[in-house]
């Protein structure tokens, strides 16, 4: 009988489930966005139905609706001082623990929740690991300033492409009413410097480079050989 290797979804599920083992009774937790977090939320909901008491702060309308459907109690960043941990996905993770996030267009709320959390638990499948971040880097921009920001990105040596909606005519509109520019650079030599430079452009709401959280980041990687836990 042939034994099939685990699929990408199996690896995401394994990482998502493992992250939920870190959740303890009474915690306030950030709920990230994406297909890997989806598995974590399903497991978290099982634990809630078994009697675990937690409250979640969702990072997107998508996650809010899913959490409500699964019966996960919710709160807001206004109502909690500190989140015990946040569970979120990533598009790329390098060896220093720097991240690119935002394929799901939820980067701004994800960055707020990461900043408000004591620990950031990143759940990924192994193909997200890279020696060097390469992008594209999602950047949330005020619609009014999209041309201004795109020109500034070009002056920095990059290109900026307005993200189009998959199921609608016109651009993707974020949960905050803004646009996403997917920005590509020939190389990302110094991710913290690039993140700061992008976030200083007037009209940028936030940049999908996440470099400020490495000390509190734990990356849970679903791999064909098993689940690996990395810290930095
Ligand atoms: C959304 C994100 C996601 O966490 C990231 O895109 C990873 O998603 P997935 O787990 O579906 O691969 O940053 O803004």
XYZ file of N, CA and C and ligand atoms in Angstrom:
710
model
N 0.846 -1.205 0.000
C 0.000 0.000 0.000
C 0.884 1.259 0.000
N 0.574 2.207 -0.915
C 1.359 3.447 -0.976
C 0.985 4.372 0.190
N 1.996 4.938 0.841
C 1.727 5.951 1.869
C 1.933 7.316 1.228
N 0.862 8.124 1.195
C 0.936 9.447 0.566
C 1.665 10.416 1.493
N 2.526 11.277 0.951
C 3.119 12.322 1.792
C 2.032 13.299 2.226
N 2.228 13.977 3.380
C 1.192 14.925 3.819
C 1.026 16.062 2.806
N -0.211 16.496 2.617
C -0.474 17.611 1.692
C -0.157 18.930 2.397
N -0.152 20.017 1.604
C 0.074 21.356 2.182
C -0.969 21.648 3.261
N -2.206 21.212 3.019
C -3.257 21.461 4.026
C -3.008 20.661 5.302
N -2.492 19.426 5.146
C -2.153 18.616 6.336
C -1.105 19.345 7.186
N -0.109 19.935 6.497
C 0.974 20.612 7.231
C 0.436 21.857 7.939
N -0.470 22.583 7.272
C -1.078 23.764 7.898
C -1.912 23.346 9.116
N -2.668 22.274 8.944
C -3.511 21.791 10.044
C -2.650 21.418 11.254
N -1.547 20.710 10.994
C -0.672 20.259 12.085
C -0.104 21.452 12.843
N 0.325 22.480 12.102
C 0.878 23.678 12.753
C -0.215 24.407 13.540
N -1.380 24.550 12.926
C -2.481 25.261 13.591
C -2.917 24.563 14.874
N -3.029 23.260 14.812
C -3.456 22.502 15.999
C -2.428 22.627 17.120
N -1.135 22.537 16.747
C -0.072 22.600 17.766
C -0.109 23.941 18.506
N -0.379 25.021 17.769
C -0.405 26.350 18.393
C -1.467 26.418 19.487
N -2.565 25.738 19.272
C -3.681 25.834 20.224
C -3.333 25.131 21.546
N -2.321 24.251 21.530
C -1.865 23.641 22.793
C -1.311 24.689 23.754
N -0.887 25.847 23.217
C -0.287 26.886 24.061
C -1.347 27.746 24.759
N -2.600 27.577 24.364
C -3.671 28.412 24.922
C -4.111 27.849 26.272
N -4.179 28.742 27.283
C -4.577 28.328 28.626
C -5.851 29.045 29.058
N -6.502 28.430 30.056
C -7.768 28.970 30.555
C -7.598 30.427 30.997
N -8.529 31.271 30.626
C -8.539 32.666 31.071
C -7.795 33.613 30.149
N -7.152 33.077 29.105
C -6.349 33.947 28.229
C -7.210 34.817 27.307
N -6.671 35.991 26.988
C -7.172 36.788 25.863
C -6.199 36.569 24.712
N -6.704 36.195 23.554
C -5.780 35.849 22.471
C -6.150 36.556 21.164
N -5.117 36.920 20.432
C -5.311 37.495 19.103
C -5.573 36.378 18.111
N -6.541 36.609 17.252
C -6.914 35.606 16.247
C -6.535 36.154 14.877
N -5.490 35.577 14.278
C -4.999 36.032 12.980
C -5.950 35.671 11.857
N -5.437 35.778 10.643
C -6.263 35.568 9.448
C -5.537 34.629 8.491
N -6.296 33.779 7.797
C -5.691 32.927 6.769
C -6.073 31.472 6.928
N -5.623 30.679 5.962
C -6.045 29.275 5.929
C -5.394 28.444 7.041
N -4.197 28.817 7.483
C -3.547 28.066 8.567
C -4.212 28.407 9.901
N -4.492 29.685 10.089
C -5.218 30.100 11.295
C -6.600 29.447 11.336
N -7.197 29.245 10.174
C -8.515 28.595 10.117
C -8.488 27.274 10.897
N -7.426 26.474 10.657
C -7.329 25.190 11.377
C -7.175 25.417 12.879
N -6.377 26.432 13.253
C -6.205 26.723 14.683
C -7.549 27.092 15.310
N -8.357 27.863 14.580
C -9.656 28.281 15.134
C -10.586 27.086 15.306
N -10.528 26.156 14.358
C -11.384 24.958 14.503
C -11.013 24.183 15.762
N -9.706 24.047 16.003
C -9.253 23.315 17.203
C -9.580 24.108 18.477
N -9.401 25.437 18.379
C -9.706 26.289 19.535
C -11.186 26.177 19.896
N -12.033 26.132 18.892
C -13.478 26.018 19.128
C -13.790 24.698 19.827
N -13.096 23.632 19.418
C -13.321 22.339 20.104
C -12.997 22.486 21.586
N -11.870 23.151 21.881
C -11.472 23.298 23.293
C -12.464 24.194 24.051
N -12.983 25.216 23.368
C -13.996 26.073 24.011
C -15.233 25.241 24.354
N -15.626 24.372 23.425
C -16.824 23.556 23.681
C -16.562 22.511 24.749
N -15.258 22.194 24.999
C -14.904 21.269 26.089
C -14.800 21.996 27.433
N -14.919 23.356 27.427
C -14.938 24.081 28.699
C -13.849 25.128 28.874
N -12.963 25.291 27.872
C -11.917 26.321 27.965
C -12.550 27.712 27.907
N -12.098 28.612 28.819
C -12.598 29.988 28.812
C -11.525 30.907 28.234
N -11.798 31.444 27.072
C -10.870 32.417 26.465
C -11.707 33.481 25.783
N -11.042 34.599 25.454
C -11.686 35.585 24.579
C -10.713 35.913 23.462
N -11.232 36.060 22.250
C -10.380 36.320 21.096
C -10.608 37.707 20.517
N -9.536 38.295 20.024
C -9.635 39.552 19.267
C -9.336 39.222 17.803
N -10.336 39.269 16.932
C -10.118 38.907 15.520
C -9.400 40.011 14.755
N -8.569 39.609 13.779
C -7.792 40.578 13.001
C -8.448 40.921 11.660
N -9.624 40.352 11.410
C -10.312 40.652 10.144
C -11.790 40.328 10.308
N -12.592 40.865 9.391
C -14.015 40.499 9.401
C -14.160 39.015 9.101
N -13.292 38.505 8.217
C -13.341 37.085 7.873
C -13.179 36.235 9.138
N -12.170 36.555 9.933
C -11.921 35.792 11.169
C -13.036 36.025 12.182
N -13.535 37.256 12.237
C -14.637 37.531 13.180
C -15.848 36.651 12.854
N -16.223 36.606 11.565
C -17.396 35.808 11.180
C -17.154 34.325 11.451
N -15.943 33.844 11.130
C -15.624 32.429 11.358
C -15.676 32.109 12.859
N -15.062 32.974 13.661
C -15.033 32.722 15.109
C -16.455 32.715 15.675
N -17.290 33.647 15.219
C -18.689 33.670 15.705
C -19.399 32.381 15.317
N -19.174 31.941 14.067
C -19.838 30.712 13.601
C -19.384 29.502 14.426
N -18.102 29.503 14.825
C -17.561 28.368 15.571
C -17.874 28.466 17.073
N -18.407 29.614 17.519
C -18.754 29.761 18.940
C -17.582 30.181 19.813
N -16.595 30.866 19.231
C -15.458 31.371 20.020
C -15.825 32.753 20.558
N -15.779 32.964 21.888
C -16.137 34.280 22.437
C -15.149 35.356 21.992
N -15.664 36.532 21.703
C -14.819 37.609 21.162
C -14.812 38.825 22.063
N -13.736 39.601 21.946
C -13.669 40.899 22.593
C -12.959 41.842 21.625
N -12.588 43.024 22.101
C -11.922 43.987 21.211
C -10.633 44.480 21.867
N -9.791 45.099 21.069
C -8.544 45.658 21.615
C -8.832 46.780 22.608
N -10.000 47.405 22.501
C -10.346 48.467 23.456
C -10.577 47.896 24.853
N -10.991 46.636 24.904
C -11.426 46.087 26.195
C -10.357 45.314 26.937
N -9.215 45.050 26.293
C -8.141 44.303 26.974
C -6.847 45.114 26.934
N -6.093 45.079 28.039
C -4.825 45.823 28.094
C -3.753 45.108 27.284
N -3.686 43.785 27.468
C -2.612 42.990 26.868
C -3.205 41.659 26.459
N -2.831 41.213 25.277
C -3.233 39.861 24.859
C -2.148 38.891 25.318
N -2.555 37.726 25.834
C -1.559 36.758 26.310
C -0.741 36.214 25.151
N -1.405 35.975 24.034
C -0.698 35.573 22.825
C -1.602 35.811 21.620
N -0.963 35.851 20.455
C -1.718 35.925 19.193
C -1.270 34.760 18.322
N -2.216 34.150 17.634
C -1.895 33.070 16.684
C -2.183 33.608 15.286
N -1.163 33.602 14.435
C -1.351 34.179 13.092
C -0.497 33.421 12.076
N -0.794 33.604 10.823
C -0.024 32.977 9.748
C 1.007 33.943 9.191
N 1.699 33.518 8.151
C 2.672 34.393 7.482
C 2.853 33.893 6.053
N 3.317 34.806 5.194
C 3.586 34.442 3.791
C 5.034 34.036 3.599
N 5.937 34.651 4.356
C 7.349 34.260 4.349
C 7.904 34.451 5.761
N 8.819 33.567 6.146
C 9.513 33.664 7.445
C 10.991 33.429 7.169
N 11.853 34.381 7.601
C 13.279 34.141 7.354
C 13.965 33.610 8.622
N 15.277 33.445 8.551
C 15.992 32.793 9.654
C 16.107 33.684 10.889
N 15.868 34.989 10.741
C 15.893 35.885 11.902
C 14.515 36.015 12.553
N 13.513 35.404 11.950
C 12.146 35.558 12.469
C 11.440 36.769 11.900
N 12.041 37.410 10.884
C 11.337 38.485 10.185
C 10.273 37.861 9.285
N 9.150 38.569 9.163
C 7.995 38.017 8.450
C 7.553 38.945 7.326
N 6.944 38.335 6.296
C 6.081 39.094 5.387
C 4.673 38.551 5.583
N 3.736 39.484 5.804
C 2.334 39.126 5.997
C 1.464 40.014 5.105
N 0.205 39.572 4.940
C -0.742 40.456 4.282
C -1.327 39.958 2.970
N -1.033 38.684 2.592
C -1.711 38.163 1.388
C -3.226 38.234 1.572
N -3.682 38.100 2.830
C -5.120 38.176 3.108
C -5.604 39.592 3.341
N -4.723 40.581 3.128
C -5.075 42.006 3.231
C -5.445 42.444 4.650
N -5.054 41.649 5.649
C -5.428 41.977 7.031
C -4.239 42.499 7.834
N -3.183 42.946 7.128
C -1.912 43.225 7.797
C -1.978 44.285 8.873
N -2.815 45.310 8.684
C -2.808 46.406 9.665
C -3.370 45.933 11.007
N -4.506 45.271 10.966
C -5.062 44.773 12.239
C -4.159 43.683 12.809
N -3.539 42.890 11.920
C -2.613 41.850 12.406
C -1.424 42.483 13.118
N -0.937 43.614 12.584
C 0.214 44.261 13.232
C -0.200 44.874 14.571
N -1.386 45.458 14.647
C -1.873 46.002 15.925
C -1.968 44.888 16.973
N -2.537 43.759 16.554
C -2.737 42.648 17.498
C -1.382 42.042 17.901
N -0.450 41.930 16.946
C 0.889 41.424 17.284
C 1.546 42.347 18.302
N 1.394 43.642 18.089
C 2.015 44.618 18.994
C 1.410 44.538 20.395
N 0.121 44.218 20.473
C -0.587 44.180 21.758
C -0.418 42.838 22.471
N 0.300 41.900 21.868
C 0.386 40.536 22.428
C 1.729 40.287 23.097
N 1.670 39.501 24.176
C 2.912 39.137 24.866
C 3.733 38.189 23.990
N 3.095 37.267 23.332
C 3.773 36.329 22.430
C 3.039 36.296 21.090
N 3.833 36.156 20.016
C 3.253 36.039 18.672
C 3.566 34.631 18.157
N 2.530 33.831 18.033
C 2.702 32.452 17.576
C 2.364 32.414 16.085
N 3.364 32.155 15.259
C 3.180 32.146 13.801
C 3.082 30.702 13.334
N 1.994 30.398 12.638
C 1.770 29.027 12.162
C 1.912 28.995 10.643
N 2.828 28.144 10.171
C 3.094 28.066 8.728
C 3.382 26.627 8.324
N 3.213 26.358 7.036
C 3.731 25.112 6.466
C 5.134 25.404 5.932
N 5.897 24.339 5.715
C 7.344 24.494 5.520
C 7.731 25.342 4.298
N 6.856 25.428 3.297
C 7.263 26.186 2.102
C 7.315 27.693 2.361
N 6.836 28.137 3.525
C 6.910 29.570 3.865
C 8.285 29.978 4.394
N 9.126 28.995 4.738
C 10.455 29.318 5.279
C 11.392 29.697 4.147
N 12.221 30.709 4.386
C 13.154 31.163 3.359
C 14.421 31.697 4.023
N 15.537 31.597 3.321
C 16.764 32.180 3.869
C 16.660 33.701 3.900
N 16.108 34.271 2.831
C 15.964 35.737 2.726
C 14.568 36.071 2.248
N 13.970 37.079 2.866
C 12.651 37.539 2.406
C 12.788 38.100 0.985
N 11.801 37.790 0.142
C 11.872 38.295 -1.234
C 10.608 39.063 -1.649
N 9.523 38.902 -0.920
C 8.309 39.624 -1.281
C 7.446 38.851 -2.268
N 6.438 39.489 -2.857
C 6.089 40.900 -2.711
C 5.643 41.269 -1.291
N 5.816 42.550 -0.960
C 5.439 43.064 0.350
C 4.111 43.807 0.204
N 3.041 43.313 0.838
C 1.773 44.048 0.792
C 1.879 45.337 1.629
N 1.375 46.415 1.084
C 1.380 47.693 1.811
C -0.042 48.249 1.747
N -0.636 48.501 2.922
C -1.991 49.087 2.944
C -1.858 50.597 2.837
N -2.595 51.187 1.871
C -2.473 52.633 1.626
C -3.853 53.289 1.604
N -3.839 54.542 2.018
C -5.033 55.377 1.875
C -5.353 55.497 0.384
N -6.590 55.242 -0.052
C -6.892 55.345 -1.486
C -6.433 56.665 -2.098
N -6.625 57.769 -1.376
C -6.236 59.107 -1.852
C -4.752 59.154 -2.233
N -3.923 58.385 -1.523
C -2.462 58.519 -1.669
C -1.845 57.390 -2.485
N -2.658 56.599 -3.204
C -2.076 55.403 -3.831
C -0.998 55.745 -4.857
N -1.233 56.800 -5.641
C -0.247 57.192 -6.657
C 1.007 57.751 -6.002
N 0.802 58.553 -4.981
C 1.921 59.152 -4.246
C 2.799 58.063 -3.635
N 2.164 57.070 -3.006
C 2.943 55.997 -2.371
C 3.638 55.158 -3.443
N 2.945 54.856 -4.548
C 3.557 54.044 -5.611
C 4.794 54.742 -6.177
N 4.712 56.080 -6.335
C 5.888 56.820 -6.846
C 7.036 56.761 -5.847
N 6.710 56.877 -4.554
C 7.763 56.815 -3.526
C 8.427 55.436 -3.520
N 7.614 54.391 -3.704
C 8.177 53.026 -3.754
C 9.104 52.906 -4.976
N 8.695 53.501 -6.093
C 9.546 53.433 -7.304
C 10.861 54.180 -7.080
N 10.791 55.324 -6.372
C 12.037 56.065 -6.086
C 12.958 55.240 -5.189
N 12.370 54.334 -4.387
C 13.186 53.462 -3.523
C 13.711 52.248 -4.290
N 13.412 52.156 -5.585
C 13.933 51.051 -6.397
C 12.963 49.898 -6.575
N 11.731 50.061 -6.072
C 10.763 48.963 -6.146
C 9.688 49.192 -7.196
N 8.762 48.239 -7.267
C 7.571 48.399 -8.096
C 6.362 48.197 -7.184
N 5.262 48.840 -7.537
C 4.054 48.750 -6.708
C 2.864 48.435 -7.610
N 2.164 47.353 -7.314
C 1.014 46.934 -8.126
C -0.231 46.983 -7.249
N -1.231 47.739 -7.727
C -2.497 47.810 -6.987
C -3.174 46.446 -7.034
N -3.507 45.901 -5.856
C -4.114 44.555 -5.841
C -5.564 44.609 -6.312
N -5.858 43.766 -7.303
C -7.224 43.708 -7.852
C -8.028 42.648 -7.107
N -9.336 42.889 -6.981
C -10.203 41.920 -6.329
C -10.383 40.673 -7.196
N -10.478 39.502 -6.553
C -10.642 38.266 -7.317
C -12.093 38.095 -7.765
N -13.042 38.474 -6.913
C -14.450 38.232 -7.209
C -15.227 39.525 -7.396
N -14.516 40.586 -7.721
C -15.207 41.862 -7.968
C -14.391 42.641 -8.983
N -15.029 43.567 -9.668
C -14.297 44.471 -10.540
C -13.702 45.567 -9.670
N -12.459 45.912 -9.932
C -11.826 46.984 -9.158
C -10.909 46.445 -8.093
N -10.297 47.378 -7.336
C -9.270 46.971 -6.379
C -9.835 46.267 -5.145
N -8.966 45.507 -4.486
C -9.294 44.968 -3.165
C -9.488 46.148 -2.208
N -10.548 46.105 -1.428
C -10.782 47.109 -0.379
C -10.578 46.397 0.955
N -9.684 46.901 1.777
C -9.419 46.231 3.057
C -10.583 46.449 4.029
N -10.543 45.744 5.155
C -11.568 45.920 6.195
C -11.578 47.355 6.733
N -10.488 48.085 6.474
C -10.380 49.470 6.941
C -10.712 50.482 5.842
N -11.173 49.980 4.690
C -11.569 50.877 3.595
C -10.414 51.371 2.739
N -9.287 50.689 2.784
C -8.101 51.144 2.052
C -7.744 50.204 0.909
N -6.674 50.548 0.174
C -6.160 49.721 -0.925
C -4.900 48.986 -0.483
N -4.528 47.964 -1.260
C -3.257 47.246 -1.046
C -2.376 47.442 -2.273
N -1.143 47.880 -2.042
C -0.115 47.874 -3.092
C 0.822 46.711 -2.803
N 0.996 45.806 -3.767
C 1.973 44.723 -3.599
C 3.294 45.215 -4.169
N 4.273 45.351 -3.289
C 5.533 46.029 -3.635
C 6.674 45.018 -3.720
N 7.421 45.104 -4.818
C 8.536 44.191 -5.043
C 9.817 44.996 -5.189
N 10.873 44.500 -4.548
C 12.190 45.138 -4.626
C 13.182 44.110 -5.164
N 14.227 44.572 -5.866
C 15.205 43.629 -6.415
C 15.790 42.739 -5.314
N 16.025 43.312 -4.120
C 16.418 42.477 -2.973
C 15.992 43.201 -1.703
N 15.816 42.436 -0.642
C 15.446 43.032 0.649
C 16.645 42.791 1.565
N 17.616 43.694 1.485
C 18.886 43.468 2.189
C 18.714 43.643 3.690
N 17.923 44.633 4.092
C 17.780 44.939 5.520
C 16.285 45.143 5.821
N 15.580 44.073 6.180
C 14.117 44.184 6.348
C 13.664 45.258 7.336
N 14.321 45.424 8.532
C 13.832 46.482 9.439
C 13.963 47.882 8.838
N 15.067 48.131 8.110
C 15.269 49.456 7.508
C 14.213 49.706 6.430
N 13.930 48.682 5.630
C 12.923 48.834 4.571
C 11.530 49.031 5.172
N 11.219 48.284 6.234
C 9.911 48.444 6.877
C 9.732 49.877 7.362
N 10.758 50.398 8.021
C 10.657 51.756 8.555
C 10.520 52.776 7.425
N 11.300 52.589 6.364
C 11.252 53.539 5.243
C 9.867 53.536 4.594
N 9.282 52.354 4.417
C 7.951 52.283 3.783
C 6.908 52.911 4.697
N 6.992 52.620 5.995
C 5.950 53.130 6.905
C 6.048 54.636 7.108
N 7.191 55.226 6.708
C 7.308 56.687 6.843
C 6.725 57.438 5.651
N 6.343 56.732 4.576
C 5.767 57.434 3.418
C 4.355 57.903 3.807
N 4.076 59.195 3.724
C 2.724 59.653 4.041
C 1.688 58.963 3.141
N 0.628 58.469 3.757
C -0.393 57.733 3.012
C -0.299 56.235 3.237
N 0.847 55.763 3.761
C 0.963 54.335 4.092
C 0.300 54.113 5.450
N -0.597 53.132 5.488
C -1.230 52.779 6.754
C -0.330 51.783 7.480
N 0.095 50.731 6.797
C 1.092 49.830 7.384
C 1.685 48.955 6.294
N 2.827 48.374 6.645
C 3.633 47.602 5.690
C 3.634 46.145 6.157
N 3.596 45.228 5.205
C 3.521 43.796 5.542
C 4.823 43.180 6.020
N 5.905 43.977 6.086
C 7.100 43.479 6.782
C 6.836 43.576 8.280
N 7.080 42.489 9.004
C 6.935 42.464 10.466
C 8.318 42.124 11.029
N 9.057 43.144 11.476
C 10.429 42.876 11.952
C 10.630 43.229 13.420
N 9.604 43.796 14.061
C 9.811 44.311 15.418
C 9.456 43.303 16.512
N 9.020 42.120 16.111
C 8.443 41.212 17.117
C 9.258 39.943 17.327
N 10.482 39.891 16.777
C 11.207 38.601 16.757
C 11.410 38.026 18.154
N 11.679 38.899 19.131
C 12.000 38.391 20.485
C 10.807 37.689 21.129
N 9.612 38.046 20.712
C 8.437 37.409 21.322
C 7.753 36.452 20.339
N 8.448 36.162 19.225
C 7.835 35.311 18.190
C 8.232 33.843 18.351
N 7.262 32.970 18.222
C 7.495 31.530 18.137
C 6.885 31.090 16.804
N 7.685 30.416 15.983
C 7.166 29.956 14.684
C 6.932 28.451 14.769
N 5.720 28.037 14.465
C 5.371 26.609 14.468
C 5.240 26.184 13.009
N 6.136 25.271 12.607
C 6.245 24.900 11.191
C 5.712 23.477 10.980
N 4.705 23.350 10.144
C 4.240 22.019 9.739
C 5.149 21.498 8.637
N 5.852 20.416 8.903
C 6.806 19.848 7.935
C 6.447 18.393 7.683
N 6.922 17.868 6.556
C 6.646 16.455 6.257
C 7.234 15.559 7.341
N 8.324 16.020 7.977
C 8.975 15.213 9.014
C 8.352 15.409 10.396
N 7.348 16.289 10.518
C 6.720 16.548 11.825
C 6.640 18.045 12.061
N 6.164 18.425 13.245
C 6.000 19.855 13.544
C 7.239 20.349 14.283
N 7.792 21.466 13.788
C 8.983 22.037 14.438
C 8.620 23.387 15.045
N 9.183 23.662 16.228
C 8.922 24.939 16.903
C 10.216 25.733 16.927
N 10.188 26.956 16.406
C 11.397 27.793 16.345
C 11.187 29.086 17.119
N 12.232 29.506 17.852
C 12.206 30.875 18.416
C 13.522 31.546 18.059
N 13.631 32.845 18.339
C 14.740 33.627 17.761
C 15.465 34.428 18.828
C -3.331 37.656 6.069
C -2.026 37.033 6.390
C -2.001 35.541 6.460
O -1.709 35.174 7.780
C -0.958 35.027 5.518
O -1.296 35.475 4.206
C -0.862 33.491 5.532
O -2.056 32.917 5.074
P -2.237 31.350 4.880
O -2.149 30.724 6.245
O -3.582 31.226 4.234
O -1.130 30.858 3.982
O -1.021 37.670 6.597
O -3.239 39.046 5.949
